[in-house]
Coordinates of C-alpha atoms in Angstrom, one line a residue:
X1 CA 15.7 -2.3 18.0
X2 CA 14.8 -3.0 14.7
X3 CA 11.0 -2.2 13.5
X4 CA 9.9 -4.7 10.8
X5 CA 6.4 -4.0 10.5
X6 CA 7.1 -0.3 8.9
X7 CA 8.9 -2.5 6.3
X8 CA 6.4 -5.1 5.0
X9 CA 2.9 -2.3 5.6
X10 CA 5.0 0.7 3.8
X11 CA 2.3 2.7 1.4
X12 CA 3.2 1.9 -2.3
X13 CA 4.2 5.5 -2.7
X14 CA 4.4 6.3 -6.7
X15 CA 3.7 2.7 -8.2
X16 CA 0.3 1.7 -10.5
X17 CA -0.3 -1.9 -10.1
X18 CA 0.5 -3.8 -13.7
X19 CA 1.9 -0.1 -15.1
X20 CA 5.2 -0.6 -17.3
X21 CA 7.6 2.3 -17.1
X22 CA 11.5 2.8 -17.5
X23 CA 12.2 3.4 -13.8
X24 CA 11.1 -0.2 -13.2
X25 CA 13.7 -2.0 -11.2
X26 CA 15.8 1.7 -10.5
X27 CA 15.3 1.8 -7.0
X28 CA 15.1 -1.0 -4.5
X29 CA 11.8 -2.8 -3.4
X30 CA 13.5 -3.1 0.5
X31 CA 12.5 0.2 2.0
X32 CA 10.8 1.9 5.1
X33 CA 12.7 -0.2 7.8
X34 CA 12.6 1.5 10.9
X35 CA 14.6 1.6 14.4
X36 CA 12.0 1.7 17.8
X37 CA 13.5 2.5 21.0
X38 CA 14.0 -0.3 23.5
X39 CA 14.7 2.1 26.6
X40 CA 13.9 5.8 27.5
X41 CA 16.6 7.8 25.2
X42 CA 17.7 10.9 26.8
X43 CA 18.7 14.1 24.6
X44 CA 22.5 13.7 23.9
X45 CA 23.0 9.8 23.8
X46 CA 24.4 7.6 21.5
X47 CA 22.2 5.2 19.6
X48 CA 23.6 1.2 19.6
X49 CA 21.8 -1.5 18.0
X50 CA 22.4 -4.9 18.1
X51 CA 23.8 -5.9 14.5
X52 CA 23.0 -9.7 15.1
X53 CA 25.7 -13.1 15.9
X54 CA 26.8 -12.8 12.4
X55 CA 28.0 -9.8 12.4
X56 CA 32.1 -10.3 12.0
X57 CA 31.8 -13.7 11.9
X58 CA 35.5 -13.9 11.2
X59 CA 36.4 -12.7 14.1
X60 CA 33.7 -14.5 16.5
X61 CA 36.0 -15.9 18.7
X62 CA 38.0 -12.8 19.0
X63 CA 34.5 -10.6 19.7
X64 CA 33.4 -12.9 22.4
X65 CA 36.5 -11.4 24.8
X66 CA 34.6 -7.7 24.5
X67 CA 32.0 -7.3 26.2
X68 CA 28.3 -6.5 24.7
X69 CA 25.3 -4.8 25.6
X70 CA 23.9 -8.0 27.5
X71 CA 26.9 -7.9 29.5
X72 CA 26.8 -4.1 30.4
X73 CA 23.0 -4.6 31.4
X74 CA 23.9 -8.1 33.5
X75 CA 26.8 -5.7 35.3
X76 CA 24.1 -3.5 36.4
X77 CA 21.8 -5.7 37.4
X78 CA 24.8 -7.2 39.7
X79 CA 26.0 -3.4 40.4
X80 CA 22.1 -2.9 41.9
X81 CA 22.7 -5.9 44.5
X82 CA 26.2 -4.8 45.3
X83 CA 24.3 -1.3 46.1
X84 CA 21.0 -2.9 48.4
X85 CA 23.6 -5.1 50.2
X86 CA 26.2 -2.1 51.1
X87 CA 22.9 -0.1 52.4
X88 CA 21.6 -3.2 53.8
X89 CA 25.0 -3.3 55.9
X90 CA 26.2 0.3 56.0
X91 CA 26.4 0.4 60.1
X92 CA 27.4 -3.1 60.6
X93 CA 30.8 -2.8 58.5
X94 CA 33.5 -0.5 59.1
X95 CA 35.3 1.3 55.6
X96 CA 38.0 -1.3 55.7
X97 CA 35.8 -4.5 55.4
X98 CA 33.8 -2.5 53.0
X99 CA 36.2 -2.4 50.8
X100 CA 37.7 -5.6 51.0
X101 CA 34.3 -7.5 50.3
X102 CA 33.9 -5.2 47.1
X103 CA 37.6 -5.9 46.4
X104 CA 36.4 -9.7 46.5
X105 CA 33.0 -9.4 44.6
X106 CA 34.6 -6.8 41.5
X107 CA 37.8 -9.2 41.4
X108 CA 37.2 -12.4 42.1
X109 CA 32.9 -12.9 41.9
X110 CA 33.2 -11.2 38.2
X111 CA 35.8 -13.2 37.3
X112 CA 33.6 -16.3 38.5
X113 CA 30.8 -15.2 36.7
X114 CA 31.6 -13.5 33.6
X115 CA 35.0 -15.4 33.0
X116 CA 38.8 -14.0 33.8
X117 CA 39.2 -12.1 30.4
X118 CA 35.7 -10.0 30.9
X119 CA 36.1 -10.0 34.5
X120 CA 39.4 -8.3 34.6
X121 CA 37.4 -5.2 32.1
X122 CA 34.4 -5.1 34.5
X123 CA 37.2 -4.9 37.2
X124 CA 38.8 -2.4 35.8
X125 CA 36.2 0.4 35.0
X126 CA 34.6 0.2 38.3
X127 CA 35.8 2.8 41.1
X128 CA 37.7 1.8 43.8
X129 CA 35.1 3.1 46.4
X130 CA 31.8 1.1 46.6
X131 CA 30.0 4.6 47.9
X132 CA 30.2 5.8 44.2
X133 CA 28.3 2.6 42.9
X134 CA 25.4 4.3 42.6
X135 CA 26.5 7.4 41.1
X136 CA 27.1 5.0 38.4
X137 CA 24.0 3.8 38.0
X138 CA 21.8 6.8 38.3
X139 CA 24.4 8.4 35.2
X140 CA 23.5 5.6 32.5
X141 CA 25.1 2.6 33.8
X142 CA 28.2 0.8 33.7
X143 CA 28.2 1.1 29.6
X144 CA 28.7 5.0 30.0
X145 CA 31.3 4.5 32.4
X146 CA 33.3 2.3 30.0
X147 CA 32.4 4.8 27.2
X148 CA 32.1 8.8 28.7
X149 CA 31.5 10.2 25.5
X150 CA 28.4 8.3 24.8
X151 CA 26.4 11.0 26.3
X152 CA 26.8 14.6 25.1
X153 CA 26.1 17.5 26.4
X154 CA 23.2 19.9 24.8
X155 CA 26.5 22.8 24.4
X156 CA 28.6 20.2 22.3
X157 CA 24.9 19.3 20.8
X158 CA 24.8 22.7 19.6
X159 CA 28.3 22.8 18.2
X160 CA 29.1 19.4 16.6
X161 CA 25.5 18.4 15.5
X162 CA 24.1 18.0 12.3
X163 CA 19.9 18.0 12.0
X164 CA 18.9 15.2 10.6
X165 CA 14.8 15.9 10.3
X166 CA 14.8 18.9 7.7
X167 CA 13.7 16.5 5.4
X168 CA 11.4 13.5 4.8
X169 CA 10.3 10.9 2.7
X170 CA 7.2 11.0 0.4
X171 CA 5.7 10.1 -3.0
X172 CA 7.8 11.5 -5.5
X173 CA 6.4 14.4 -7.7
X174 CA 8.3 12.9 -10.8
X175 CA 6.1 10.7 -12.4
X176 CA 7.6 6.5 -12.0
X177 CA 10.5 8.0 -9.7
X178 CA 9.0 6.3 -6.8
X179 CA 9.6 7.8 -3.4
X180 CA 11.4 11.5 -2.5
X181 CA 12.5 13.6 -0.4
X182 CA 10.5 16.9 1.2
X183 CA 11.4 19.5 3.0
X184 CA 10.3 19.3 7.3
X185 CA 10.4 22.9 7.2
X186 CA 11.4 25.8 5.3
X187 CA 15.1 25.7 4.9
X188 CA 17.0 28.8 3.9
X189 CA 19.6 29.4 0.4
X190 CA 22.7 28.2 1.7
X191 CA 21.8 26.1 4.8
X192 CA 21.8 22.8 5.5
X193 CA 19.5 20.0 3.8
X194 CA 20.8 17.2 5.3
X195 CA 24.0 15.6 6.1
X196 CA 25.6 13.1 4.5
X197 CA 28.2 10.4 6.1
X198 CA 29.7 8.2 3.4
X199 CA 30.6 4.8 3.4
X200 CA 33.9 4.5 0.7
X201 CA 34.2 1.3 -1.7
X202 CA 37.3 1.4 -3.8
X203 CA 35.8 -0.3 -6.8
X204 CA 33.1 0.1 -9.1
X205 CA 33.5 -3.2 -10.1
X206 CA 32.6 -4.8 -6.3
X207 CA 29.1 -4.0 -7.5
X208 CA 29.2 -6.0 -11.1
X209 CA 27.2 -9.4 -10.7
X210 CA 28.2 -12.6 -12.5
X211 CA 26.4 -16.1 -12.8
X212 CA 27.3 -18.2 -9.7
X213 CA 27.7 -21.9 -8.7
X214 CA 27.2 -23.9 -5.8
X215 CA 30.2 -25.7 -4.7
X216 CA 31.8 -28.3 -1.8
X217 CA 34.9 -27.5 -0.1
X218 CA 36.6 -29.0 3.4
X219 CA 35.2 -28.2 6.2
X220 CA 37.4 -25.4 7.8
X221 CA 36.7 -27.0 11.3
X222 CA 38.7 -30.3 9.9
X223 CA 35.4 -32.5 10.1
X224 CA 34.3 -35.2 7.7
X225 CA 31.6 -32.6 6.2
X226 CA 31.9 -30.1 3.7
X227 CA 31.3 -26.4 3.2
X228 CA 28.8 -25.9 1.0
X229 CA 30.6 -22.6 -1.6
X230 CA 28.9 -20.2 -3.6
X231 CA 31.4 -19.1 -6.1
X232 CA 31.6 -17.0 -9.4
X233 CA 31.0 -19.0 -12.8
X234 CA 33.2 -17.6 -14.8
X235 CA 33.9 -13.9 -16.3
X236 CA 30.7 -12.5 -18.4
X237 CA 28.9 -9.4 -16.2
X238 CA 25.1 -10.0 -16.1
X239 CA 24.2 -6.8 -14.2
X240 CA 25.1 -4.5 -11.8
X241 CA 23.5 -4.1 -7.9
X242 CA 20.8 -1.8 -7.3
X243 CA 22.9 -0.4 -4.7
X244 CA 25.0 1.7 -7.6
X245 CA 21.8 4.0 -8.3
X246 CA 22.3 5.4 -4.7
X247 CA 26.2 6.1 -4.8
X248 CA 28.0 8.9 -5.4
X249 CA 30.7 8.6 -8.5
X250 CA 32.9 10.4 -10.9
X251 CA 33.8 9.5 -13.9
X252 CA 37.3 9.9 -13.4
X253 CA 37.7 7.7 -10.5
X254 CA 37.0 3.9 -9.4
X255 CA 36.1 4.7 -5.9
X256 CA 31.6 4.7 -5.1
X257 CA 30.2 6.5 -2.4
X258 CA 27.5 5.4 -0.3
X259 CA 25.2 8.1 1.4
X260 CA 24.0 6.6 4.8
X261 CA 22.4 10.0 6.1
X262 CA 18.4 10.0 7.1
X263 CA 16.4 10.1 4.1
X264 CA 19.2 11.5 1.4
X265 CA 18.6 8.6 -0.2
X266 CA 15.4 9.5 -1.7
X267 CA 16.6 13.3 -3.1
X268 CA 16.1 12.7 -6.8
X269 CA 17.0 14.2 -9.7
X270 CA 16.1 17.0 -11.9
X271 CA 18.4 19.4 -13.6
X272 CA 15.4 22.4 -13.8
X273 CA 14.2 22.1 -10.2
X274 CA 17.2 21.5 -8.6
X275 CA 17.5 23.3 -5.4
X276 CA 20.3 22.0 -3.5
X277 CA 23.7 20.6 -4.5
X278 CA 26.6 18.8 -2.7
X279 CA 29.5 20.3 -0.6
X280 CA 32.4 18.6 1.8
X281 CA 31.4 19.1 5.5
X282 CA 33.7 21.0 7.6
X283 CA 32.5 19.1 10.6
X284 CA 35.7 17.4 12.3
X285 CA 34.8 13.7 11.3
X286 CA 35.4 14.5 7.8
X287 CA 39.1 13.4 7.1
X288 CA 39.6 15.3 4.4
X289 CA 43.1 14.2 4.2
X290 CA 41.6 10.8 2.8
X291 CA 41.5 12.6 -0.1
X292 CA 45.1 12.0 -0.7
X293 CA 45.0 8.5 -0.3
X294 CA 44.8 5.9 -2.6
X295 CA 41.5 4.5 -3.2
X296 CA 42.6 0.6 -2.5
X297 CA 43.8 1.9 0.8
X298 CA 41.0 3.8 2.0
X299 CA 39.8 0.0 3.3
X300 CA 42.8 -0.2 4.9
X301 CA 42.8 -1.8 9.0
X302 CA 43.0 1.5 10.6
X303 CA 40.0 3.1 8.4
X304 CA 37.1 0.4 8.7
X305 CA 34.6 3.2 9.9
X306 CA 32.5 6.1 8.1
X307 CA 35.4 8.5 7.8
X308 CA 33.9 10.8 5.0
X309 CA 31.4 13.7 4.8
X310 CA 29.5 15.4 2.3
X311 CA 26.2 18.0 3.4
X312 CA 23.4 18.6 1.1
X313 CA 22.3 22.4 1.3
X314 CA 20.3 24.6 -0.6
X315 CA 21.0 26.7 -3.5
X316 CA 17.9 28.7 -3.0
X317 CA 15.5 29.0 -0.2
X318 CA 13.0 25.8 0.0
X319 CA 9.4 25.9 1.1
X320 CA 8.4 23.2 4.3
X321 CA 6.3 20.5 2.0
X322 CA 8.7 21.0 -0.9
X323 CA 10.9 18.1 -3.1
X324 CA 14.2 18.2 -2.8
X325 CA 16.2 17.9 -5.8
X326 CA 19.9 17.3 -7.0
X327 CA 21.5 17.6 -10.7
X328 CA 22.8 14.5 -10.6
X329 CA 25.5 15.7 -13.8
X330 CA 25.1 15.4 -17.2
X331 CA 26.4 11.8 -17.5
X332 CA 23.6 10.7 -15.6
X333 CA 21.3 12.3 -17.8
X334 CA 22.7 10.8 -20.8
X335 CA 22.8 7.5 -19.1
X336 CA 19.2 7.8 -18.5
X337 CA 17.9 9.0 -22.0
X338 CA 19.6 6.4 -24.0
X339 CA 17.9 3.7 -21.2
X340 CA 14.5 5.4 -22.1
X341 CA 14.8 5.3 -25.6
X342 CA 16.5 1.3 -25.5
X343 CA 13.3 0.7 -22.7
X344 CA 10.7 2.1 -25.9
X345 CA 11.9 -0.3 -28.1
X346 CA 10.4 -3.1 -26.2
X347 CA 8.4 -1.9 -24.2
X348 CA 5.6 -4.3 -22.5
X349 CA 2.0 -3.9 -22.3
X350 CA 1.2 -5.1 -19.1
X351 CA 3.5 -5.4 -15.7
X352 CA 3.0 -8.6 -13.4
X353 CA 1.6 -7.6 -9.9
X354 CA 4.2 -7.8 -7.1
X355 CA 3.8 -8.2 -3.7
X356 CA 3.9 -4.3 -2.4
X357 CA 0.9 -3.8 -4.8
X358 CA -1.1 -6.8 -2.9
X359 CA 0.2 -5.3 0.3
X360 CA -0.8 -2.2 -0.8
X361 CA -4.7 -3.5 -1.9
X362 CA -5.0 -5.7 1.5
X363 CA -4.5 -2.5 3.4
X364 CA -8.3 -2.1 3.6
X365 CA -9.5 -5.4 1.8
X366 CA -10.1 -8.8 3.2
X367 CA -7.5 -11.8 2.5
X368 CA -9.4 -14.3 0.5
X369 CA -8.8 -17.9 2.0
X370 CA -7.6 -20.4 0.0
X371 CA -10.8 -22.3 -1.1
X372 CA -11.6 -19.3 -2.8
X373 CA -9.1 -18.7 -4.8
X374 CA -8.9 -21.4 -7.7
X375 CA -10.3 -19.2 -9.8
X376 CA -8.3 -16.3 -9.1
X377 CA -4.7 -17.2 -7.5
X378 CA -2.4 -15.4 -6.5
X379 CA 0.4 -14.6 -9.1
X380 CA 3.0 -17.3 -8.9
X381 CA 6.4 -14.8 -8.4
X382 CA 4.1 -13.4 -4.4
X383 CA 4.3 -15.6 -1.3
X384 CA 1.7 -15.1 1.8
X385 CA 3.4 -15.3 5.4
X386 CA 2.1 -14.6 8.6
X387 CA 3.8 -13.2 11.9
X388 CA 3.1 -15.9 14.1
X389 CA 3.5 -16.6 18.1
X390 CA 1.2 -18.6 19.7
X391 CA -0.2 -20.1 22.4
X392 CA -2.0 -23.1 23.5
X393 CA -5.8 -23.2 23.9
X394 CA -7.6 -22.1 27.2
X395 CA -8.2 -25.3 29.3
X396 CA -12.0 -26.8 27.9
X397 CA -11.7 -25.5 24.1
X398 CA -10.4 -28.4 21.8
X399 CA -6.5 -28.9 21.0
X400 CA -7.0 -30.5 17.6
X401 CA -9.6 -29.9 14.8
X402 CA -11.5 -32.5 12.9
X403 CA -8.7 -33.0 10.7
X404 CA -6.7 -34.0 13.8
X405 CA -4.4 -30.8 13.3
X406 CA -3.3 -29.0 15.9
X407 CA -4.9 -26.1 17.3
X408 CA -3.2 -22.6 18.5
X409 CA -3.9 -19.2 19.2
X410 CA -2.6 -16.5 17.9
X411 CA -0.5 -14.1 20.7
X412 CA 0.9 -11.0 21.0
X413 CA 4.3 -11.4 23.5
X414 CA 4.5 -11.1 27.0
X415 CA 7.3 -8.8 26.7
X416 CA 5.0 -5.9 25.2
X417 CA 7.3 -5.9 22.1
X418 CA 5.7 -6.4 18.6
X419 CA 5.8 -9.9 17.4
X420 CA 5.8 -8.3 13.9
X421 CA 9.8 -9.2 13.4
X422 CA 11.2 -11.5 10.7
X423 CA 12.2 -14.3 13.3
X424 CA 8.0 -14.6 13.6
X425 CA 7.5 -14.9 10.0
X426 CA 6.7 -18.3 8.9
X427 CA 4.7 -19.3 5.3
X428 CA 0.8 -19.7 5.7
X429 CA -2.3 -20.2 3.8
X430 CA -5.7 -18.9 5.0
X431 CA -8.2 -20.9 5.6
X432 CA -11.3 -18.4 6.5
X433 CA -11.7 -15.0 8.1
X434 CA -14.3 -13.3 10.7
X435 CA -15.1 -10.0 11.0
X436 CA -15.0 -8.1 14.7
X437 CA -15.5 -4.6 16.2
X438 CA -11.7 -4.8 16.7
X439 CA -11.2 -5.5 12.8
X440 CA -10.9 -8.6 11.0
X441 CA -9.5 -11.4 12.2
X442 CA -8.1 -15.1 10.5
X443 CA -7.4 -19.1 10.7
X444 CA -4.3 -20.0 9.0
X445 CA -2.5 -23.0 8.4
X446 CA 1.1 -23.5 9.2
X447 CA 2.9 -26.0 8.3
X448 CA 7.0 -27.0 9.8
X449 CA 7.4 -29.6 6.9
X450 CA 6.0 -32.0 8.9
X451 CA 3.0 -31.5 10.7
X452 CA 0.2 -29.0 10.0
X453 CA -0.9 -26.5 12.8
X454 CA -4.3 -24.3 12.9
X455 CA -3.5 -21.0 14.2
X456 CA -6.5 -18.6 15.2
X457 CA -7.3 -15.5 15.4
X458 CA -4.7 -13.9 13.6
X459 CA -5.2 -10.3 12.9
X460 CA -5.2 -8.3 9.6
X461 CA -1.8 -6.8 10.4
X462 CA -0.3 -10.5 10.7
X463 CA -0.6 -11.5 7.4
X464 CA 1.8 -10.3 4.4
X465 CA 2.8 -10.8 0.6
X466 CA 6.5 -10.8 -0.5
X467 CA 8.1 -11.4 -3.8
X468 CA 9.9 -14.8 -4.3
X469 CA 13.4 -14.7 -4.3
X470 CA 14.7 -12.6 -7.7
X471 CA 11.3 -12.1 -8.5
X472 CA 11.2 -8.4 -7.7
X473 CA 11.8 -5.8 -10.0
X474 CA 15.4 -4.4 -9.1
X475 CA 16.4 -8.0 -10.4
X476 CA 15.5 -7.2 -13.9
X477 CA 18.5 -7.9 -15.7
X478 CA 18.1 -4.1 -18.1
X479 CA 17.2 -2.5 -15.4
X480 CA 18.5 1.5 -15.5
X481 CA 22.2 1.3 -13.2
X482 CA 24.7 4.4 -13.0
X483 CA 25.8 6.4 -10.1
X484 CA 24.9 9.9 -8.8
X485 CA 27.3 12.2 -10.2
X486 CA 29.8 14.0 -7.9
X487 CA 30.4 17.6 -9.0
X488 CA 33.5 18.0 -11.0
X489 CA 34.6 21.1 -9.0
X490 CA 34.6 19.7 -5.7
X491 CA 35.7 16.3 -6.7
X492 CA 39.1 16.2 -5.5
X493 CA 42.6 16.6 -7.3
X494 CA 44.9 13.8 -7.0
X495 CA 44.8 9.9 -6.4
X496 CA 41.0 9.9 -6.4
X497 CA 41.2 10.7 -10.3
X498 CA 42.8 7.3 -10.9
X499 CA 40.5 5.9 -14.1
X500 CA 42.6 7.0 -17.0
X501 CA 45.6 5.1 -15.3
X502 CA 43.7 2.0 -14.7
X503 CA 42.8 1.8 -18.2
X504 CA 46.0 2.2 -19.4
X505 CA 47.5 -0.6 -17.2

């Protein structure tokens, strides 16, 4: 599951507080998220996460006849009772009623319960013998039955595996360059940095950003309300996403690359120290016959998945505790020097604080509550929030303070999870702080719009600053945007090389 606290307490690796520098607004502010396990992992088995009700919204109705992880884990919770009850009755029931009752609870209780369409799946995957129920259980579950190559064995480990963990991030040894990448141990000339599963976009242009305007439309569901649109106004480019300084490019081609392996996003550049470069993987998932297929139709219906492959390895052998480096091409370069010398021209004196420098003070400083601060705000472009859950007082301690507010305590949640997740994260002010052998600990206010709430005993880690929205720096406007270069030699021959034509047509 998804870890948010890594997120909003990551160190401000490489960043002075007010410093101006050219590499402001480079490289994104949203960084450090992590994923926590939410069962025991054995070696060999697949990772899933849940990516939220949004996620193909499109197709919602059509995703709602598949079933999901909830519906795996409720089939094994109903796979545990079928087990205790044919135990249970093992010497009162011959093998022909045994298998008539399971007939009746796979077929027609499943259909009952989790509708005809999911039913008839569950039905399906399950053996026809109830004595191998168990087996079923004790191997991962009903979701491994469904999908047997979600566990792998440590031989095809060993053969098909990449390692992901030779490297990890750090501050950056480049001065303003923010975070990098170092090497987990020594790594030898020739062997593998890291790999490197690319997601393809056709077009450059998907990343060019344009004034927009808030617009109503009919409702799609044919209701009296409208759809509220956000659509592009009009044709003048006003920037470029952040996300095209972590792409791979060529200068030849439309088509962007984005790198989704562990930590290859922070490998910067440096045409002296570079120590490792960029090759196609051999491994079997890397359809290299994409590369003779046109760019538009590399989004085609049959290749919405991560179909593409480079590795990262070294050119020479790397120390364990050393940066990794790329030579990002000599486009890149130029790109950079002529942002440098245009940033020079104008360059401020001062930098306005955001909120991973206050995050970054408040590590070890008190919050000040808000009485104190007229004389020294906060800057206006920070907001404070606090991860809240709460509970009501213990019975005898009052409900409402002298304002008549109400009163809550702060919780952590029954579950044992950490209450540090976005869905907790509400806007606050603090009113006053106490310090405890356990650390320090705060009242805040929270307010729903309506009514005002006193929440106690919130701890230190609770309480965060974030940037307003398009306050941060990657929303500078002049902000330094081009692509990592791809290697002209390995950059393949063929439809891939289609710029000149498109700016002839």
């Amino acid at each position: 599951d998804w870890n948010h606290s890594s997120a909003y307490h990551r160190e401000a690796w490489n960043e002075v507080p007010g410093d101006p520098h050219p590499g402001r607004g480079a490289y994104t502010n949203y960084f450090n998220i992590e994923l926590a396990s939410s069962e025991v992992i054995p070696a060999g088995k697949e990772i899933f996460i849940n990516y939220g009700d949004n996620w193909e919204d499109d197709k919602a109705e059509k995703q709602k006849e598949f079933l999901n992880k909830k519906d795996y884990d409720k089939v094994d919770q109903t796979l545990e009772k079928f087990v205790e009850f044919f135990e249970k009755y093992q010497n009162d029931l011959d093998a022909s009623s045994k298998l008539e009752i399971y007939k009746f609870l796979i077929n027609d209780v499943m259909a009952a319960a989790a509708g005809v369409e999911k039913g008839t799946q569950i039905a399906r995957m399950l053996p026809e013998d109830p004595a191998d129920l168990k087996a079923i259980l004790e191997h991962g579950g009903s979701f491994y039955l469904s999908a047997p190559t979600a566990i792998r064995t440590r031989k095809w480990l060993e053969e098909y595996g990449l390692c992901m963990d030779n490297v990890k991030p750090g501050p950056s040894t480049i001065p303003h360059a923010g975070r990098g990448a170092f090497a987990n141990r020594d790594i030898k000339e020739g062997a593998l940095v890291a790999p490197v599963p690319l997601i393809q976009l056709p077009d450059k242009s998907v990343l060019d950003m344009y004034n927009v305007k808030v617009t109503e439309a009919p409702s799609v569901d044919d209701t009296d309300e409208k759809d509220v649109l956000v659509i592009r106004d009009g044709d003048e480019k006003i920037g470029t996403q952040v996300l095209m300084n972590y792409c791979y490019g060529h200068p030849e081609s439309s088509l962007l690359f984005f790198p989704t392996g562990a930590v290859a996003n922070y490998i910067n550049h440096s045409k002296e120290k570079a120590n490792a470069r960029m090759v196609w993987s051999d491994h079997p998932n890397n359809n290299k016959h994409w590369f003779n297929i046109d760019p538009q139709n590399l989004i085609d219906e049959g290749n919405h998945y991560i179909g593409l492959m480079m590795e990262i390895v070294a050119t020479r052998d790397i120390k364990e505790g050393e940066e990794i480096f790329l030579d990002y091409g000599d486009e890149w370069q130029q790109a950079w020097d002529k942002h440098v010398e245009e940033w020079n021209k104008t360059k401020p004196s001062t930098w306005p604080v955001r909120a991973l420098d206050l995050n970054q003070h408040h590590r070890d400083s008190k919050h000040r509550p808000i009485r104190s601060r007229d004389e020294e705000p906060y800057p206006d472009n920070v907001m404070i929030k606090c991860f809240l859950m709460v509970k009501k007082p213990e019975e005898g301690e009052p409900f409402k303070d002298e304002q008549g507010r109400k009163i809550r305590i702060w919780s952590e949640s029954e579950s044992g999870k950490s209450n540090i997740v976005s869905d907790n994260l509400f806007d606050c002010e603090v009113l006053s702080s106490e310090e405890t052998l356990a650390g320090t600990f705060y009242d805040v206010a929270w307010s729903n719009g309506k009514d005002t709430t006193v929440v106690k005993n919130v701890p230190h880690k609770a309480i965060v600053f974030l940037d307003k929205p398009e306050t941060g720096d990657q929303h500078l406007r002049h902000s330094f945007r081009h692509y990592i270069g791809i290697p002209d030699d390995i950059f393949p021959q063929g439809p891939w090389r289609n710029a000149a034509a498109e700016e002839e047509e």
